mmCIF file of C-alpha atoms in Angstrom:
data_model
loop_
_atom_site.group_PDB
_atom_site.id
_atom_site.type_symbol
_atom_site.label_atom_id
_atom_site.label_comp_id
_atom_site.label_asym_id
_atom_site.label_seq_id
_atom_site.Cartn_x
_atom_site.Cartn_y
_atom_site.Cartn_z
ATOM 1 C CA MET A 1 88.929 224.294 -64.951
ATOM 2 C CA LEU A 2 92.591 225.241 -64.418
ATOM 3 C CA GLY A 3 91.665 227.819 -61.723
ATOM 4 C CA VAL A 4 89.726 225.210 -59.944
ATOM 5 C CA THR A 5 92.651 222.784 -60.073
ATOM 6 C CA LEU A 6 95.035 225.340 -59.062
ATOM 7 C CA VAL A 7 93.215 226.623 -55.945
ATOM 8 C CA SER A 8 92.275 222.996 -54.829
ATOM 9 C CA ALA A 9 96.081 222.057 -55.228
ATOM 10 C CA SER A 10 97.066 225.145 -53.042
ATOM 11 C CA ALA A 11 94.602 223.921 -50.455
ATOM 12 C CA ALA A 12 96.267 220.488 -50.229
ATOM 13 C CA VAL A 13 99.489 221.877 -50.129
ATOM 14 C CA PHE A 14 98.632 224.343 -47.275
ATOM 15 C CA GLY A 15 97.050 221.513 -45.475
ATOM 16 C CA LEU A 16 100.594 219.861 -45.228
ATOM 17 C CA ALA A 17 101.818 222.616 -42.816
ATOM 18 C CA GLY A 18 100.855 220.919 -39.528
ATOM 19 C CA VAL A 19 102.373 217.401 -40.682
ATOM 20 C CA LEU A 20 105.499 219.278 -41.626
ATOM 21 C CA THR A 21 105.805 221.273 -38.462
ATOM 22 C CA LYS A 22 105.397 218.387 -36.220
ATOM 23 C CA SER A 23 107.671 216.168 -38.128
ATOM 24 C CA ILE A 24 110.581 218.732 -37.673
ATOM 25 C CA HIS A 25 112.485 218.597 -34.444
ATOM 26 C CA ALA A 26 113.745 222.123 -34.394
ATOM 27 C CA ASP A 27 112.029 224.937 -32.229
ATOM 28 C CA PRO A 28 109.248 227.389 -33.892
ATOM 29 C CA LEU A 29 111.590 229.997 -34.459
ATOM 30 C CA THR A 30 114.099 227.944 -36.367
ATOM 31 C CA ILE A 31 111.237 226.354 -38.308
ATOM 32 C CA ASN A 32 109.973 230.162 -39.224
ATOM 33 C CA CYS A 33 113.682 230.941 -39.979
ATOM 34 C CA TRP A 34 114.235 228.430 -42.682
ATOM 35 C CA ARG A 35 110.548 228.407 -43.796
ATOM 36 C CA GLY A 36 111.034 232.244 -44.448
ATOM 37 C CA PHE A 37 114.028 232.200 -46.034
ATOM 38 C CA VAL A 38 113.360 229.292 -48.508
ATOM 39 C CA GLY A 39 110.002 230.503 -49.286
ATOM 40 C CA GLY A 40 110.693 234.170 -49.534
ATOM 41 C CA LEU A 41 113.364 233.358 -52.036
ATOM 42 C CA LEU A 42 110.897 231.184 -54.197
ATOM 43 C CA ILE A 43 108.048 234.016 -53.690
ATOM 44 C CA THR A 44 110.620 236.699 -54.683
ATOM 45 C CA ALA A 45 111.477 234.716 -57.826
ATOM 46 C CA TYR A 46 107.803 234.678 -58.695
ATOM 47 C CA VAL A 47 107.254 238.031 -58.226
ATOM 48 C CA PHE A 48 109.705 239.173 -60.784
ATOM 49 C CA TRP A 49 108.886 236.554 -63.098
ATOM 50 C CA ARG A 50 105.215 237.917 -62.980
ATOM 51 C CA ARG A 51 106.523 241.603 -63.375
ATOM 52 C CA ARG A 52 108.291 240.497 -66.613
ATOM 53 C CA ARG A 53 104.981 239.255 -68.202
ATOM 54 C CA GLU A 54 103.114 242.378 -67.134
ATOM 55 C CA THR A 55 103.261 245.541 -69.569
ATOM 56 C CA ALA A 56 103.117 247.956 -66.882
ATOM 57 C CA PRO A 57 104.160 246.398 -63.708
ATOM 58 C CA ALA A 58 103.304 247.976 -60.341
ATOM 59 C CA PRO A 59 105.826 249.433 -58.064
ATOM 60 C CA LEU A 60 107.221 247.428 -55.425
ATOM 61 C CA ARG A 61 107.698 250.121 -52.853
ATOM 62 C CA LEU A 62 105.839 248.794 -49.622
ATOM 63 C CA GLY A 63 105.484 252.017 -47.871
ATOM 64 C CA TRP A 64 104.460 252.107 -43.944
ATOM 65 C CA ARG A 65 101.397 250.162 -45.068
ATOM 66 C CA GLY A 66 102.990 247.356 -46.866
ATOM 67 C CA TRP A 67 105.677 246.959 -43.922
ATOM 68 C CA LEU A 68 102.761 246.996 -41.511
ATOM 69 C CA MET A 69 101.305 243.994 -43.431
ATOM 70 C CA ALA A 70 104.752 242.286 -43.612
ATOM 71 C CA VAL A 71 105.001 242.637 -39.783
ATOM 72 C CA ILE A 72 101.569 241.257 -39.108
ATOM 73 C CA GLY A 73 102.127 238.367 -41.615
ATOM 74 C CA ALA A 74 105.284 237.337 -39.614
ATOM 75 C CA LEU A 75 103.320 237.339 -36.413
ATOM 76 C CA ALA A 76 100.714 235.268 -37.804
ATOM 77 C CA SER A 77 103.358 232.790 -39.003
ATOM 78 C CA ILE A 78 105.169 232.680 -35.538
ATOM 79 C CA ALA A 79 102.031 231.966 -33.882
ATOM 80 C CA PHE A 80 100.904 229.321 -36.488
ATOM 81 C CA ILE A 81 104.070 227.156 -36.212
ATOM 82 C CA ALA A 82 104.223 227.458 -32.394
ATOM 83 C CA ALA A 83 100.431 226.478 -32.359
ATOM 84 C CA PHE A 84 101.160 223.262 -34.207
ATOM 85 C CA LYS A 85 103.742 222.409 -31.630
ATOM 86 C CA ASN A 86 101.475 222.786 -28.715
ATOM 87 C CA THR A 87 98.169 221.490 -29.871
ATOM 88 C CA TYR A 88 96.553 219.003 -32.302
ATOM 89 C CA VAL A 89 96.807 219.680 -36.047
ATOM 90 C CA ALA A 90 93.036 219.535 -36.175
ATOM 91 C CA ASN A 91 92.660 222.264 -33.698
ATOM 92 C CA VAL A 92 94.712 224.842 -35.390
ATOM 93 C CA ALA A 93 93.259 224.021 -38.662
ATOM 94 C CA ILE A 94 89.579 224.403 -37.373
ATOM 95 C CA ILE A 95 90.188 227.481 -35.284
ATOM 96 C CA TYR A 96 92.033 229.060 -38.416
ATOM 97 C CA ALA A 97 88.929 228.290 -40.430
ATOM 98 C CA THR A 98 86.982 230.926 -38.323
ATOM 99 C CA ALA A 99 89.384 233.831 -39.943
ATOM 100 C CA PRO A 100 86.952 234.830 -42.533
ATOM 101 C CA PHE A 101 84.347 235.643 -39.759
ATOM 102 C CA VAL A 102 86.834 237.296 -37.678
ATOM 103 C CA ALA A 103 87.801 239.411 -40.853
ATOM 104 C CA ALA A 104 84.407 240.365 -41.422
ATOM 105 C CA LEU A 105 83.970 241.750 -37.653
ATOM 106 C CA LEU A 106 87.347 243.578 -37.999
ATOM 107 C CA ALA A 107 86.289 245.061 -41.229
ATOM 108 C CA TRP A 108 82.983 246.307 -39.592
ATOM 109 C CA LEU A 109 85.038 247.833 -36.618
ATOM 110 C CA LEU A 110 87.840 249.316 -38.786
ATOM 111 C CA VAL A 111 86.331 250.228 -42.030
ATOM 112 C CA ARG A 112 82.656 250.048 -41.257
ATOM 113 C CA GLU A 113 82.191 247.411 -43.738
ATOM 114 C CA ARG A 114 78.634 245.981 -43.399
ATOM 115 C CA VAL A 115 78.245 242.583 -42.167
ATOM 116 C CA ARG A 116 75.610 240.107 -43.593
ATOM 117 C CA SER A 117 73.187 238.310 -41.342
ATOM 118 C CA GLN A 118 74.412 234.985 -42.816
ATOM 119 C CA THR A 119 77.949 236.131 -41.781
ATOM 120 C CA LEU A 120 76.938 236.725 -38.314
ATOM 121 C CA LEU A 121 74.989 233.487 -37.858
ATOM 122 C CA ALA A 122 77.863 231.571 -39.202
ATOM 123 C CA ALA A 123 80.370 233.402 -36.904
ATOM 124 C CA CYS A 124 78.251 232.574 -33.902
ATOM 125 C CA LEU A 125 78.104 228.889 -34.715
ATOM 126 C CA SER A 126 81.850 228.946 -35.361
ATOM 127 C CA LEU A 127 82.369 230.705 -32.035
ATOM 128 C CA ALA A 128 80.457 227.875 -30.258
ATOM 129 C CA GLY A 129 82.303 225.418 -32.056
ATOM 130 C CA VAL A 130 85.721 226.961 -31.068
ATOM 131 C CA GLY A 131 84.506 227.488 -27.395
ATOM 132 C CA LEU A 132 83.862 223.796 -27.276
ATOM 133 C CA MET A 133 87.295 222.897 -28.560
ATOM 134 C CA VAL A 134 89.278 225.379 -26.256
ATOM 135 C CA PHE A 135 87.194 224.300 -23.284
ATOM 136 C CA SER A 136 87.836 220.591 -23.915
ATOM 137 C CA GLY A 137 91.536 221.252 -23.874
ATOM 138 C CA ILE A 138 91.605 222.811 -20.411
ATOM 139 C CA GLY A 139 93.683 220.440 -18.287
ATOM 140 C CA THR A 140 95.451 218.710 -20.873
ATOM 141 C CA GLY A 141 98.031 221.394 -21.774
ATOM 142 C CA ARG A 142 96.377 222.115 -24.891
ATOM 143 C CA PRO A 143 94.800 225.316 -24.306
ATOM 144 C CA PHE A 144 98.050 227.294 -24.754
ATOM 145 C CA GLY A 145 98.417 225.892 -28.336
ATOM 146 C CA ASP A 146 94.690 226.567 -28.883
ATOM 147 C CA GLY A 147 95.489 230.329 -27.846
ATOM 148 C CA LEU A 148 98.160 230.508 -30.263
ATOM 149 C CA ALA A 149 95.903 229.316 -32.828
ATOM 150 C CA LEU A 150 93.346 232.216 -31.953
ATOM 151 C CA LEU A 151 96.342 234.729 -32.066
ATOM 152 C CA MET A 152 97.186 233.259 -35.624
ATOM 153 C CA THR A 153 93.708 233.512 -36.615
ATOM 154 C CA PHE A 154 93.190 237.123 -35.546
ATOM 155 C CA SER A 155 96.537 238.479 -37.195
ATOM 156 C CA SER A 156 95.499 236.466 -40.381
ATOM 157 C CA ALA A 157 91.958 238.052 -40.297
ATOM 158 C CA LEU A 158 93.657 241.453 -39.608
ATOM 159 C CA TYR A 159 95.910 240.907 -42.681
ATOM 160 C CA MET A 160 92.818 240.021 -44.769
ATOM 161 C CA VAL A 161 91.143 243.183 -43.826
ATOM 162 C CA LEU A 162 94.442 245.338 -44.714
ATOM 163 C CA ILE A 163 94.487 243.641 -47.944
ATOM 164 C CA ARG A 164 91.105 245.110 -48.855
ATOM 165 C CA LYS A 165 91.863 248.604 -47.255
ATOM 166 C CA PHE A 166 95.244 248.981 -48.965
ATOM 167 C CA ARG A 167 94.454 247.897 -52.388
ATOM 168 C CA ASP A 168 97.508 249.740 -53.918
ATOM 169 C CA THR A 169 100.054 247.807 -51.753
ATOM 170 C CA PRO A 170 101.888 244.893 -53.662
ATOM 171 C CA VAL A 171 100.358 242.033 -51.398
ATOM 172 C CA VAL A 172 102.628 239.129 -52.638
ATOM 173 C CA TRP A 173 105.675 241.279 -52.424
ATOM 174 C CA ALA A 174 104.835 242.078 -48.727
ATOM 175 C CA GLY A 175 104.528 238.434 -48.204
ATOM 176 C CA ALA A 176 107.992 237.852 -49.137
ATOM 177 C CA VAL A 177 109.327 240.609 -47.152
ATOM 178 C CA SER A 178 107.269 239.039 -44.256
ATOM 179 C CA ALA A 179 109.207 235.934 -44.983
ATOM 180 C CA PHE A 180 112.696 237.544 -44.823
ATOM 181 C CA LEU A 181 111.562 239.194 -41.533
ATOM 182 C CA LEU A 182 110.976 235.805 -40.028
ATOM 183 C CA PHE A 183 114.430 234.760 -41.409
ATOM 184 C CA ALA A 184 116.174 237.667 -39.803
ATOM 185 C CA LEU A 185 114.299 237.050 -36.396
ATOM 186 C CA GLY A 186 115.319 233.545 -36.316
ATOM 187 C CA TRP A 187 118.891 234.115 -37.277
ATOM 188 C CA PHE A 188 119.396 236.576 -34.611
ATOM 189 C CA VAL A 189 117.417 235.078 -31.775
ATOM 190 C CA ALA A 190 117.666 231.290 -32.373
ATOM 191 C CA ASP A 191 120.418 228.859 -33.547
ATOM 192 C CA PRO A 192 119.224 228.005 -37.070
ATOM 193 C CA LEU A 193 122.393 226.245 -37.907
ATOM 194 C CA ALA A 194 122.080 223.747 -35.132
ATOM 195 C CA ILE A 195 119.927 221.343 -36.993
ATOM 196 C CA SER A 196 120.178 217.787 -38.238
ATOM 197 C CA GLY A 197 120.415 216.943 -41.624
ATOM 198 C CA ARG A 198 116.852 215.352 -41.774
ATOM 199 C CA ASP A 199 115.478 218.621 -40.491
ATOM 200 C CA ALA A 200 117.266 220.601 -43.166
ATOM 201 C CA LEU A 201 115.499 218.609 -45.723
ATOM 202 C CA LEU A 202 112.257 218.655 -44.121
ATOM 203 C CA LEU A 203 112.496 222.648 -43.578
ATOM 204 C CA ALA A 204 113.518 223.050 -47.294
ATOM 205 C CA ALA A 205 110.292 221.220 -48.301
ATOM 206 C CA PHE A 206 108.257 223.237 -45.889
ATOM 207 C CA GLY A 207 109.696 226.502 -47.488
ATOM 208 C CA ALA A 208 109.110 225.139 -50.858
ATOM 209 C CA SER A 209 105.492 224.216 -50.158
ATOM 210 C CA PHE A 210 104.712 227.452 -48.448
ATOM 211 C CA ALA A 211 105.908 229.262 -51.746
ATOM 212 C CA LEU A 212 104.248 226.652 -53.982
ATOM 213 C CA ALA A 213 100.901 226.993 -52.228
ATOM 214 C CA SER A 214 101.109 230.558 -52.306
ATOM 215 C CA VAL A 215 101.659 230.871 -55.862
ATOM 216 C CA LEU A 216 99.021 228.221 -56.895
ATOM 217 C CA TRP A 217 96.524 230.071 -54.870
ATOM 218 C CA THR A 218 97.338 233.621 -56.501
ATOM 219 C CA GLU A 219 97.479 232.262 -60.031
ATOM 220 C CA GLY A 220 94.289 230.151 -59.409
ATOM 221 C CA SER A 221 92.302 232.999 -57.894
ATOM 222 C CA ARG A 222 92.993 235.051 -61.022
ATOM 223 C CA LEU A 223 90.916 232.606 -62.973
ATOM 224 C CA ILE A 224 87.887 231.916 -61.079
ATOM 225 C CA PRO A 225 85.250 234.019 -59.011
ATOM 226 C CA ALA A 226 86.300 235.105 -55.558
ATOM 227 C CA ALA A 227 83.191 233.045 -54.172
ATOM 228 C CA GLU A 228 84.428 229.944 -55.809
ATOM 229 C CA ALA A 229 87.925 230.439 -54.718
ATOM 230 C CA GLY A 230 86.905 230.984 -51.071
ATOM 231 C CA LEU A 231 84.850 227.571 -51.121
ATOM 232 C CA LEU A 232 87.797 225.725 -52.536
ATOM 233 C CA GLY A 233 90.239 227.489 -50.319
ATOM 234 C CA SER A 234 88.166 226.150 -47.307
ATOM 235 C CA ALA A 235 89.269 222.498 -48.279
ATOM 236 C CA GLU A 236 92.490 223.245 -46.370
ATOM 237 C CA VAL A 237 90.843 222.524 -43.355
ATOM 238 C CA PRO A 238 89.708 218.955 -44.152
ATOM 239 C CA PHE A 239 93.096 218.170 -45.866
ATOM 240 C CA ALA A 240 94.936 219.241 -42.654
ATOM 241 C CA ILE A 241 92.970 217.098 -40.285
ATOM 242 C CA PHE A 242 93.124 213.972 -42.857
ATOM 243 C CA PHE A 243 97.104 214.462 -43.236
ATOM 244 C CA GLY A 244 97.237 214.754 -39.492
ATOM 245 C CA TRP A 245 95.426 211.520 -39.131
ATOM 246 C CA LEU A 246 97.329 209.910 -41.925
ATOM 247 C CA PHE A 247 100.935 210.887 -41.153
ATOM 248 C CA LEU A 248 100.832 211.396 -37.481
ATOM 249 C CA SER A 249 98.050 208.920 -36.373
ATOM 250 C CA GLU A 250 96.659 212.053 -34.594
ATOM 251 C CA LEU A 251 93.183 211.883 -33.447
ATOM 252 C CA PRO A 252 91.755 214.793 -31.311
ATOM 253 C CA PRO A 253 89.299 214.197 -28.373
ATOM 254 C CA ALA A 254 85.709 213.891 -29.195
ATOM 255 C CA ALA A 255 84.763 217.159 -27.969
ATOM 256 C CA SER A 256 87.237 218.640 -30.292
ATOM 257 C CA LEU A 257 85.710 216.781 -33.084
ATOM 258 C CA ILE A 258 82.101 217.932 -32.328
ATOM 259 C CA GLY A 259 83.400 221.565 -32.068
ATOM 260 C CA GLY A 260 85.275 221.070 -35.446
ATOM 261 C CA ILE A 261 82.188 219.654 -37.178
ATOM 262 C CA ILE A 262 80.226 222.693 -36.062
ATOM 263 C CA VAL A 263 82.850 225.116 -37.422
ATOM 264 C CA LEU A 264 83.245 223.145 -40.639
ATOM 265 C CA ALA A 265 79.550 223.104 -41.022
ATOM 266 C CA ALA A 266 79.328 226.866 -40.557
ATOM 267 C CA VAL A 267 82.387 227.611 -42.700
ATOM 268 C CA PHE A 268 81.265 225.397 -45.777
ATOM 269 C CA ALA A 269 77.597 226.614 -45.725
ATOM 270 C CA HIS A 270 78.691 230.213 -45.765
ATOM 271 C CA ALA A 271 81.187 229.692 -48.487
ATOM 272 C CA GLY A 272 78.605 227.440 -50.403
ATOM 273 C CA ARG A 273 75.979 229.884 -50.158
ATOM 274 C CA ASP A 274 78.139 232.603 -51.527
ATOM 275 C CA TRP A 275 78.995 230.402 -54.364
ATOM 276 C CA LEU A 276 75.532 229.620 -55.460
ATOM 277 C CA VAL A 277 74.607 233.105 -55.509
ATOM 278 C CA ALA A 278 77.508 234.200 -57.398
ATOM 279 C CA ARG A 279 76.594 231.247 -59.891
ATOM 280 C CA ARG A 280 73.151 232.302 -60.103
ATOM 281 C CA MET A 281 74.143 235.842 -60.875
ATOM 282 C CA ARG A 282 76.441 234.568 -63.833
ATOM 283 C CA MET A 283 73.659 232.621 -65.278
ATOM 284 C CA ALA A 284 71.091 235.259 -65.163
#
């Protein structure tokens, strides 16, 4: 029960990202800068707290693999924040929901990992839904934001594949380093000190929520099967859409909603089937 609660809570906290981004007046690089600084510090504290509890903690040396993951994670974060600034929260959340299917395709291309037929079917349905959403945004100024969401999704999917491929790499520590890379980039490229007091509070809350969600996910996924964690993590998408409507009164056009329903149906059907199969295997 504790694992379910922690992973569900992480999905809800992750779902606040769009609302926080759009509530902050600063540019995307400044947001990434302070989100990375606050989140990086808190994740670093968590990493060292975890190490004190382990009898034989793994080394924190990243090597070229860890640095590659950190750079890709930073790229995904930049595209993530910029996407929210240029399209609907729902569009970003729904496009990102396809990341597991993109990861399956990349895993097949890069490491020749077999793709299941149910994953291919879900991926095709998701692609149709995303295509409808992006097409509906043509002429409204939204395609640029949707394109950034696609870039973020591809980068995140690649990150997922690298986690599986580089199993000896300290993933959480690579995430902290990625956050600090964002802070360094924002410090040298943007003007992170030119923010209002209101934005400063929201940026601190954004960084803290990023770290909190990461910790909740990490701790919760240790306690429950991977299939169950994946299903619960998918709840981030409806949370993001709900928060966008509740706090921003943001309602996407009908075509985006239809495309979103198609994507969500594919995601939850795929994750739900995995959960049912895993449950039957545990009960057998």
